[in-house]
mmCIF file with all atom_site columns, C-alpha atoms in Angstrom:
data_model
loop_
_atom_site.group_PDB
_atom_site.id
_atom_site.type_symbol
_atom_site.label_atom_id
_atom_site.label_alt_id
_atom_site.label_comp_id
_atom_site.label_asym_id
_atom_site.label_entity_id
_atom_site.label_seq_id
_atom_site.pdbx_PDB_ins_code
_atom_site.Cartn_x
_atom_site.Cartn_y
_atom_site.Cartn_z
_atom_site.occupancy
_atom_site.B_iso_or_equiv
_atom_site.pdbx_formal_charge
_atom_site.auth_seq_id
_atom_site.auth_comp_id
_atom_site.auth_asym_id
_atom_site.auth_atom_id
_atom_site.pdbx_PDB_model_num
ATOM 1   C CA . MET A 1 1   ? 20.838 -39.083 -18.718 1.00 86.00 ? 1   MET A CA 1
ATOM 2   C CA . ASP A 1 2   ? 21.085 -35.345 -18.135 1.00 92.00 ? 2   ASP A CA 1
ATOM 3   C CA . ARG A 1 3   ? 18.299 -33.584 -19.810 1.00 94.00 ? 3   ARG A CA 1
ATOM 4   C CA . GLN A 1 4   ? 19.671 -30.151 -18.570 1.00 95.00 ? 4   GLN A CA 1
ATOM 5   C CA . PRO A 1 5   ? 22.963 -29.632 -19.609 1.00 96.00 ? 5   PRO A CA 1
ATOM 6   C CA . GLU A 1 6   ? 24.965 -26.412 -20.146 1.00 98.00 ? 6   GLU A CA 1
ATOM 7   C CA . LEU A 1 7   ? 26.652 -26.737 -23.696 1.00 98.00 ? 7   LEU A CA 1
ATOM 8   C CA . VAL A 1 8   ? 28.383 -23.903 -25.585 1.00 98.00 ? 8   VAL A CA 1
ATOM 9   C CA . GLY A 1 9   ? 29.363 -23.249 -29.276 1.00 98.00 ? 9   GLY A CA 1
ATOM 10  C CA . ASP A 1 10  ? 30.537 -20.761 -31.598 1.00 98.00 ? 10  ASP A CA 1
ATOM 11  C CA . LEU A 1 11  ? 27.185 -19.207 -31.700 1.00 98.00 ? 11  LEU A CA 1
ATOM 12  C CA . VAL A 1 12  ? 24.694 -20.339 -29.032 1.00 98.00 ? 12  VAL A CA 1
ATOM 13  C CA . ARG A 1 13  ? 25.150 -21.181 -25.028 1.00 98.00 ? 13  ARG A CA 1
ATOM 14  C CA . ILE A 1 14  ? 22.317 -23.438 -23.758 1.00 98.00 ? 14  ILE A CA 1
ATOM 15  C CA . ALA A 1 15  ? 21.466 -23.749 -20.310 1.00 98.00 ? 15  ALA A CA 1
ATOM 16  C CA . PRO A 1 16  ? 18.562 -25.244 -18.281 1.00 98.00 ? 16  PRO A CA 1
ATOM 17  C CA . SER A 1 17  ? 15.507 -22.889 -18.173 1.00 98.00 ? 17  SER A CA 1
ATOM 18  C CA . ILE A 1 18  ? 14.514 -21.192 -14.858 1.00 98.00 ? 18  ILE A CA 1
ATOM 19  C CA . PRO A 1 19  ? 11.674 -19.404 -13.802 1.00 98.00 ? 19  PRO A CA 1
ATOM 20  C CA . GLU A 1 20  ? 13.106 -16.399 -14.205 1.00 98.00 ? 20  GLU A CA 1
ATOM 21  C CA . ASP A 1 21  ? 13.854 -16.713 -18.093 1.00 98.00 ? 21  ASP A CA 1
ATOM 22  C CA . PHE A 1 22  ? 10.091 -16.366 -18.777 1.00 98.00 ? 22  PHE A CA 1
ATOM 23  C CA . ASP A 1 23  ? 9.990  -12.563 -19.599 1.00 98.00 ? 23  ASP A CA 1
ATOM 24  C CA . ALA A 1 24  ? 12.898 -12.775 -22.037 1.00 98.00 ? 24  ALA A CA 1
ATOM 25  C CA . LEU A 1 25  ? 11.644 -16.015 -23.946 1.00 98.00 ? 25  LEU A CA 1
ATOM 26  C CA . PHE A 1 26  ? 7.891  -14.296 -24.203 1.00 98.00 ? 26  PHE A CA 1
ATOM 27  C CA . ALA A 1 27  ? 9.840  -11.684 -25.722 1.00 98.00 ? 27  ALA A CA 1
ATOM 28  C CA . VAL A 1 28  ? 10.887 -13.717 -28.320 1.00 98.00 ? 28  VAL A CA 1
ATOM 29  C CA . ALA A 1 29  ? 7.869  -16.088 -28.553 1.00 97.00 ? 29  ALA A CA 1
ATOM 30  C CA . SER A 1 30  ? 5.535  -12.998 -29.012 1.00 97.00 ? 30  SER A CA 1
ATOM 31  C CA . ASP A 1 31  ? 6.261  -12.735 -32.565 1.00 97.00 ? 31  ASP A CA 1
ATOM 32  C CA . PRO A 1 32  ? 3.658  -14.662 -34.019 1.00 96.00 ? 32  PRO A CA 1
ATOM 33  C CA . MET A 1 33  ? 5.599  -15.596 -37.502 1.00 95.00 ? 33  MET A CA 1
ATOM 34  C CA . ILE A 1 34  ? 7.369  -17.862 -35.406 1.00 95.00 ? 34  ILE A CA 1
ATOM 35  C CA . TRP A 1 35  ? 4.542  -20.188 -35.009 1.00 94.00 ? 35  TRP A CA 1
ATOM 36  C CA . ASP A 1 36  ? 2.668  -19.589 -38.223 1.00 91.00 ? 36  ASP A CA 1
ATOM 37  C CA . GLN A 1 37  ? 3.478  -22.880 -39.607 1.00 87.00 ? 37  GLN A CA 1
ATOM 38  C CA . HIS A 1 38  ? 3.523  -24.750 -36.234 1.00 86.00 ? 38  HIS A CA 1
ATOM 39  C CA . PRO A 1 39  ? 0.106  -26.765 -35.056 1.00 84.00 ? 39  PRO A CA 1
ATOM 40  C CA . ALA A 1 40  ? 0.181  -24.840 -31.920 1.00 84.00 ? 40  ALA A CA 1
ATOM 41  C CA . HIS A 1 41  ? 0.144  -21.416 -34.143 1.00 86.00 ? 41  HIS A CA 1
ATOM 42  C CA . ASP A 1 42  ? -1.360 -19.312 -31.237 1.00 92.00 ? 42  ASP A CA 1
ATOM 43  C CA . ARG A 1 43  ? 1.696  -19.623 -29.063 1.00 94.00 ? 43  ARG A CA 1
ATOM 44  C CA . TRP A 1 44  ? 2.791  -16.065 -29.062 1.00 96.00 ? 44  TRP A CA 1
ATOM 45  C CA . GLN A 1 45  ? -0.492 -15.521 -26.800 1.00 96.00 ? 45  GLN A CA 1
ATOM 46  C CA . PRO A 1 46  ? 0.669  -14.750 -23.433 1.00 97.00 ? 46  PRO A CA 1
ATOM 47  C CA . GLY A 1 47  ? -1.861 -17.540 -21.652 1.00 95.00 ? 47  GLY A CA 1
ATOM 48  C CA . VAL A 1 48  ? -0.747 -20.185 -24.176 1.00 94.00 ? 48  VAL A CA 1
ATOM 49  C CA . PHE A 1 49  ? 2.951  -19.408 -24.065 1.00 96.00 ? 49  PHE A CA 1
ATOM 50  C CA . ARG A 1 50  ? 2.607  -19.278 -20.111 1.00 97.00 ? 50  ARG A CA 1
ATOM 51  C CA . ALA A 1 51  ? 1.164  -22.905 -20.546 1.00 94.00 ? 51  ALA A CA 1
ATOM 52  C CA . PHE A 1 52  ? 4.175  -24.011 -22.986 1.00 94.00 ? 52  PHE A CA 1
ATOM 53  C CA . PHE A 1 53  ? 6.773  -22.460 -20.481 1.00 97.00 ? 53  PHE A CA 1
ATOM 54  C CA . ASP A 1 54  ? 5.203  -24.200 -17.293 1.00 97.00 ? 54  ASP A CA 1
ATOM 55  C CA . GLU A 1 55  ? 4.891  -27.267 -18.989 1.00 94.00 ? 55  GLU A CA 1
ATOM 56  C CA . GLY A 1 56  ? 8.560  -27.255 -20.067 1.00 95.00 ? 56  GLY A CA 1
ATOM 57  C CA . LEU A 1 57  ? 10.002 -26.358 -16.892 1.00 96.00 ? 57  LEU A CA 1
ATOM 58  C CA . ALA A 1 58  ? 7.703  -29.108 -14.926 1.00 95.00 ? 58  ALA A CA 1
ATOM 59  C CA . GLY A 1 59  ? 9.142  -31.629 -17.666 1.00 92.00 ? 59  GLY A CA 1
ATOM 60  C CA . GLY A 1 60  ? 12.669 -30.998 -16.723 1.00 91.00 ? 60  GLY A CA 1
ATOM 61  C CA . GLY A 1 61  ? 14.387 -31.013 -20.043 1.00 93.00 ? 61  GLY A CA 1
ATOM 62  C CA . MET A 1 62  ? 13.560 -27.266 -21.291 1.00 98.00 ? 62  MET A CA 1
ATOM 63  C CA . LEU A 1 63  ? 16.595 -25.211 -22.068 1.00 98.00 ? 63  LEU A CA 1
ATOM 64  C CA . THR A 1 64  ? 17.152 -21.341 -22.857 1.00 98.00 ? 64  THR A CA 1
ATOM 65  C CA . ILE A 1 65  ? 19.237 -20.591 -25.854 1.00 98.00 ? 65  ILE A CA 1
ATOM 66  C CA . ARG A 1 66  ? 21.375 -17.539 -25.612 1.00 98.00 ? 66  ARG A CA 1
ATOM 67  C CA . ASP A 1 67  ? 23.492 -15.770 -28.138 1.00 97.00 ? 67  ASP A CA 1
ATOM 68  C CA . THR A 1 68  ? 27.441 -16.387 -27.353 1.00 97.00 ? 68  THR A CA 1
ATOM 69  C CA . GLY A 1 69  ? 28.085 -12.900 -28.432 1.00 95.00 ? 69  GLY A CA 1
ATOM 70  C CA . ASP A 1 70  ? 25.996 -10.513 -26.567 1.00 96.00 ? 70  ASP A CA 1
ATOM 71  C CA . GLY A 1 71  ? 24.296 -12.863 -23.950 1.00 96.00 ? 71  GLY A CA 1
ATOM 72  C CA . SER A 1 72  ? 20.883 -11.968 -25.076 1.00 97.00 ? 72  SER A CA 1
ATOM 73  C CA . VAL A 1 73  ? 18.044 -15.017 -24.726 1.00 98.00 ? 73  VAL A CA 1
ATOM 74  C CA . ILE A 1 74  ? 17.168 -15.958 -28.783 1.00 98.00 ? 74  ILE A CA 1
ATOM 75  C CA . GLY A 1 75  ? 15.003 -19.001 -27.648 1.00 98.00 ? 75  GLY A CA 1
ATOM 76  C CA . SER A 1 76  ? 14.446 -22.251 -26.117 1.00 98.00 ? 76  SER A CA 1
ATOM 77  C CA . SER A 1 77  ? 14.624 -26.159 -27.000 1.00 98.00 ? 77  SER A CA 1
ATOM 78  C CA . ARG A 1 78  ? 14.038 -29.598 -24.837 1.00 97.00 ? 78  ARG A CA 1
ATOM 79  C CA . TYR A 1 79  ? 14.639 -32.635 -24.615 1.00 97.00 ? 79  TYR A CA 1
ATOM 80  C CA . GLY A 1 80  ? 11.732 -34.918 -24.268 1.00 93.00 ? 80  GLY A CA 1
ATOM 81  C CA . PRO A 1 81  ? 11.548 -38.032 -21.877 1.00 89.00 ? 81  PRO A CA 1
ATOM 82  C CA . TYR A 1 82  ? 14.259 -40.570 -22.652 1.00 92.00 ? 82  TYR A CA 1
ATOM 83  C CA . ASP A 1 83  ? 12.331 -43.706 -24.561 1.00 94.00 ? 83  ASP A CA 1
ATOM 84  C CA . ARG A 1 84  ? 13.942 -46.761 -22.753 1.00 94.00 ? 84  ARG A CA 1
ATOM 85  C CA . GLN A 1 85  ? 12.085 -49.456 -24.731 1.00 96.00 ? 85  GLN A CA 1
ATOM 86  C CA . ALA A 1 86  ? 13.155 -47.620 -28.425 1.00 94.00 ? 86  ALA A CA 1
ATOM 87  C CA . ASN A 1 87  ? 16.737 -46.255 -26.599 1.00 95.00 ? 87  ASN A CA 1
ATOM 88  C CA . GLU A 1 88  ? 15.808 -42.799 -28.172 1.00 95.00 ? 88  GLU A CA 1
ATOM 89  C CA . ILE A 1 89  ? 15.059 -39.171 -27.037 1.00 97.00 ? 89  ILE A CA 1
ATOM 90  C CA . GLU A 1 90  ? 13.261 -36.695 -28.902 1.00 95.00 ? 90  GLU A CA 1
ATOM 91  C CA . ILE A 1 91  ? 14.728 -33.030 -29.002 1.00 97.00 ? 91  ILE A CA 1
ATOM 92  C CA . GLY A 1 92  ? 12.063 -30.367 -30.020 1.00 93.00 ? 92  GLY A CA 1
ATOM 93  C CA . TRP A 1 93  ? 9.504  -27.849 -29.072 1.00 93.00 ? 93  TRP A CA 1
ATOM 94  C CA . THR A 1 94  ? 12.532 -25.304 -30.028 1.00 95.00 ? 94  THR A CA 1
ATOM 95  C CA . PHE A 1 95  ? 11.807 -21.602 -31.322 1.00 97.00 ? 95  PHE A CA 1
ATOM 96  C CA . LEU A 1 96  ? 14.490 -19.056 -32.247 1.00 97.00 ? 96  LEU A CA 1
ATOM 97  C CA . ALA A 1 97  ? 14.322 -15.080 -32.734 1.00 97.00 ? 97  ALA A CA 1
ATOM 98  C CA . ARG A 1 98  ? 13.662 -14.611 -36.518 1.00 96.00 ? 98  ARG A CA 1
ATOM 99  C CA . ASP A 1 99  ? 16.742 -12.573 -36.426 1.00 96.00 ? 99  ASP A CA 1
ATOM 100 C CA . ARG A 1 100 ? 18.640 -15.588 -36.012 1.00 96.00 ? 100 ARG A CA 1
ATOM 101 C CA . TRP A 1 101 ? 16.984 -17.879 -38.934 1.00 92.00 ? 101 TRP A CA 1
ATOM 102 C CA . ARG A 1 102 ? 19.079 -19.546 -41.515 1.00 91.00 ? 102 ARG A CA 1
ATOM 103 C CA . ARG A 1 103 ? 22.144 -17.882 -39.697 1.00 93.00 ? 103 ARG A CA 1
ATOM 104 C CA . GLY A 1 104 ? 23.380 -21.349 -37.998 1.00 94.00 ? 104 GLY A CA 1
ATOM 105 C CA . HIS A 1 105 ? 21.920 -21.046 -34.761 1.00 96.00 ? 105 HIS A CA 1
ATOM 106 C CA . ASN A 1 106 ? 19.311 -23.820 -34.841 1.00 95.00 ? 106 ASN A CA 1
ATOM 107 C CA . ARG A 1 107 ? 21.985 -26.282 -36.473 1.00 94.00 ? 107 ARG A CA 1
ATOM 108 C CA . GLU A 1 108 ? 23.995 -25.685 -34.056 1.00 97.00 ? 108 GLU A CA 1
ATOM 109 C CA . THR A 1 109 ? 21.555 -25.787 -31.318 1.00 97.00 ? 109 THR A CA 1
ATOM 110 C CA . LYS A 1 110 ? 20.506 -29.404 -32.683 1.00 95.00 ? 110 LYS A CA 1
ATOM 111 C CA . ARG A 1 111 ? 24.021 -30.356 -33.232 1.00 95.00 ? 111 ARG A CA 1
ATOM 112 C CA . LEU A 1 112 ? 25.178 -29.608 -29.532 1.00 97.00 ? 112 LEU A CA 1
ATOM 113 C CA . MET A 1 113 ? 22.202 -31.203 -28.145 1.00 97.00 ? 113 MET A CA 1
ATOM 114 C CA . SER A 1 114 ? 22.603 -34.216 -30.163 1.00 95.00 ? 114 SER A CA 1
ATOM 115 C CA . ASP A 1 115 ? 26.301 -34.660 -29.622 1.00 94.00 ? 115 ASP A CA 1
ATOM 116 C CA . HIS A 1 116 ? 25.461 -34.525 -25.966 1.00 96.00 ? 116 HIS A CA 1
ATOM 117 C CA . VAL A 1 117 ? 23.528 -37.724 -25.744 1.00 95.00 ? 117 VAL A CA 1
ATOM 118 C CA . ALA A 1 118 ? 24.916 -39.533 -28.801 1.00 91.00 ? 118 ALA A CA 1
ATOM 119 C CA . GLY A 1 119 ? 26.634 -41.761 -26.768 1.00 90.00 ? 119 GLY A CA 1
ATOM 120 C CA . GLN A 1 120 ? 23.795 -42.719 -24.446 1.00 93.00 ? 120 GLN A CA 1
ATOM 121 C CA . VAL A 1 121 ? 20.790 -43.379 -27.279 1.00 96.00 ? 121 VAL A CA 1
ATOM 122 C CA . SER A 1 122 ? 20.706 -45.237 -30.478 1.00 95.00 ? 122 SER A CA 1
ATOM 123 C CA . ALA A 1 123 ? 18.680 -42.173 -32.166 1.00 95.00 ? 123 ALA A CA 1
ATOM 124 C CA . VAL A 1 124 ? 17.514 -38.621 -31.711 1.00 96.00 ? 124 VAL A CA 1
ATOM 125 C CA . THR A 1 125 ? 13.898 -38.016 -33.103 1.00 96.00 ? 125 THR A CA 1
ATOM 126 C CA . PHE A 1 126 ? 12.334 -34.815 -33.963 1.00 95.00 ? 126 PHE A CA 1
ATOM 127 C CA . HIS A 1 127 ? 8.270  -34.938 -34.201 1.00 93.00 ? 127 HIS A CA 1
ATOM 128 C CA . ILE A 1 128 ? 6.982  -32.003 -36.322 1.00 92.00 ? 128 ILE A CA 1
ATOM 129 C CA . GLY A 1 129 ? 3.720  -31.039 -37.664 1.00 89.00 ? 129 GLY A CA 1
ATOM 130 C CA . GLN A 1 130 ? 3.376  -32.403 -41.032 1.00 90.00 ? 130 GLN A CA 1
ATOM 131 C CA . ASP A 1 131 ? 2.705  -29.080 -42.698 1.00 89.00 ? 131 ASP A CA 1
ATOM 132 C CA . ASN A 1 132 ? 5.277  -27.453 -41.029 1.00 91.00 ? 132 ASN A CA 1
ATOM 133 C CA . ARG A 1 133 ? 8.019  -27.230 -43.919 1.00 92.00 ? 133 ARG A CA 1
ATOM 134 C CA . ARG A 1 134 ? 10.152 -24.755 -42.364 1.00 91.00 ? 134 ARG A CA 1
ATOM 135 C CA . SER A 1 135 ? 10.923 -27.364 -39.608 1.00 91.00 ? 135 SER A CA 1
ATOM 136 C CA . ARG A 1 136 ? 10.995 -30.043 -41.454 1.00 93.00 ? 136 ARG A CA 1
ATOM 137 C CA . SER A 1 137 ? 13.582 -28.605 -43.717 1.00 93.00 ? 137 SER A CA 1
ATOM 138 C CA . ALA A 1 138 ? 15.822 -27.398 -40.812 1.00 91.00 ? 138 ALA A CA 1
ATOM 139 C CA . VAL A 1 139 ? 16.084 -31.097 -39.550 1.00 93.00 ? 139 VAL A CA 1
ATOM 140 C CA . GLU A 1 140 ? 16.616 -32.393 -43.188 1.00 94.00 ? 140 GLU A CA 1
ATOM 141 C CA . ALA A 1 141 ? 19.704 -30.156 -43.035 1.00 92.00 ? 141 ALA A CA 1
ATOM 142 C CA . LEU A 1 142 ? 20.970 -31.763 -39.854 1.00 91.00 ? 142 LEU A CA 1
ATOM 143 C CA . GLY A 1 143 ? 20.735 -35.191 -42.055 1.00 93.00 ? 143 GLY A CA 1
ATOM 144 C CA . ALA A 1 144 ? 17.942 -36.500 -40.415 1.00 95.00 ? 144 ALA A CA 1
ATOM 145 C CA . THR A 1 145 ? 15.595 -39.030 -42.268 1.00 95.00 ? 145 THR A CA 1
ATOM 146 C CA . LEU A 1 146 ? 12.142 -39.204 -42.248 1.00 95.00 ? 146 LEU A CA 1
ATOM 147 C CA . ARG A 1 147 ? 10.323 -42.334 -40.806 1.00 94.00 ? 147 ARG A CA 1
ATOM 148 C CA . PRO A 1 148 ? 7.457  -43.772 -42.741 1.00 94.00 ? 148 PRO A CA 1
ATOM 149 C CA . GLY A 1 149 ? 3.993  -42.713 -41.655 1.00 89.00 ? 149 GLY A CA 1
ATOM 150 C CA . THR A 1 150 ? 2.718  -40.173 -39.445 1.00 87.00 ? 150 THR A CA 1
ATOM 151 C CA . ILE A 1 151 ? 1.584  -39.691 -35.476 1.00 88.00 ? 151 ILE A CA 1
ATOM 152 C CA . ASP A 1 152 ? -1.180 -37.694 -34.015 1.00 85.00 ? 152 ASP A CA 1
ATOM 153 C CA . VAL A 1 153 ? -0.423 -35.394 -31.216 1.00 79.00 ? 153 VAL A CA 1
ATOM 154 C CA . LEU A 1 154 ? -3.234 -33.695 -29.401 1.00 71.00 ? 154 LEU A CA 1
ATOM 155 C CA . ARG A 1 155 ? -2.930 -29.932 -30.275 1.00 68.00 ? 155 ARG A CA 1
ATOM 156 C CA . GLY A 1 156 ? -5.448 -27.161 -28.941 1.00 66.00 ? 156 GLY A CA 1
ATOM 157 C CA . GLY A 1 157 ? -8.228 -30.027 -28.365 1.00 72.00 ? 157 GLY A CA 1
ATOM 158 C CA . ARG A 1 158 ? -7.328 -31.763 -31.734 1.00 74.00 ? 158 ARG A CA 1
ATOM 159 C CA . MET A 1 159 ? -5.384 -34.312 -32.975 1.00 83.00 ? 159 MET A CA 1
ATOM 160 C CA . VAL A 1 160 ? -2.616 -33.091 -35.349 1.00 82.00 ? 160 VAL A CA 1
ATOM 161 C CA . PRO A 1 161 ? -0.544 -35.166 -37.684 1.00 88.00 ? 161 PRO A CA 1
ATOM 162 C CA . HIS A 1 162 ? 3.038  -35.281 -37.224 1.00 92.00 ? 162 HIS A CA 1
ATOM 163 C CA . VAL A 1 163 ? 5.803  -36.585 -38.765 1.00 94.00 ? 163 VAL A CA 1
ATOM 164 C CA . VAL A 1 164 ? 8.874  -38.140 -37.055 1.00 95.00 ? 164 VAL A CA 1
ATOM 165 C CA . TYR A 1 165 ? 12.578 -37.443 -38.375 1.00 96.00 ? 165 TYR A CA 1
ATOM 166 C CA . GLU A 1 166 ? 15.287 -39.582 -37.030 1.00 95.00 ? 166 GLU A CA 1
ATOM 167 C CA . LEU A 1 167 ? 19.239 -39.245 -36.343 1.00 94.00 ? 167 LEU A CA 1
ATOM 168 C CA . ARG A 1 168 ? 20.732 -42.474 -35.753 1.00 90.00 ? 168 ARG A CA 1
ATOM 169 C CA . ARG A 1 169 ? 23.972 -43.195 -34.101 1.00 74.00 ? 169 ARG A CA 1
ATOM 170 C CA . ARG A 1 170 ? 26.744 -44.319 -36.777 1.00 65.00 ? 170 ARG A CA 1
#
């Protein structure tokens, strides 16, 4: 499964992240408001973002999102590891510049990424901090359905409850 595709839509161009993307991605991520509902609410800090970025590159599924109009870096997303037993893959770790919120960029990013793996998996999942209403609303708008229960994810040395949404292949 290709977890580092190049995908192009009307609003966004998505490509594998490279080390040279750090400065442009941090310029976006350094806005604390992006992270205010996120369990890792300190990701706007340089050291915390550096660890997040390096982990993304090492994991092999990190993607940089650019605006198709002007080519500027506007955010990032990732594919998680493929879960062979469940035949599903997670899409997440997404952040976008606030001036791109509610303008279709997130929806198109997730649609392009979901479509890319649609023939290869039974489901795409989204793991979201239980209290992150903004992200939950965004995946609900994609048509993702909430799975029952929660899972605990280690964030900043503590376990944080997350909900899981899924998009099932029809």
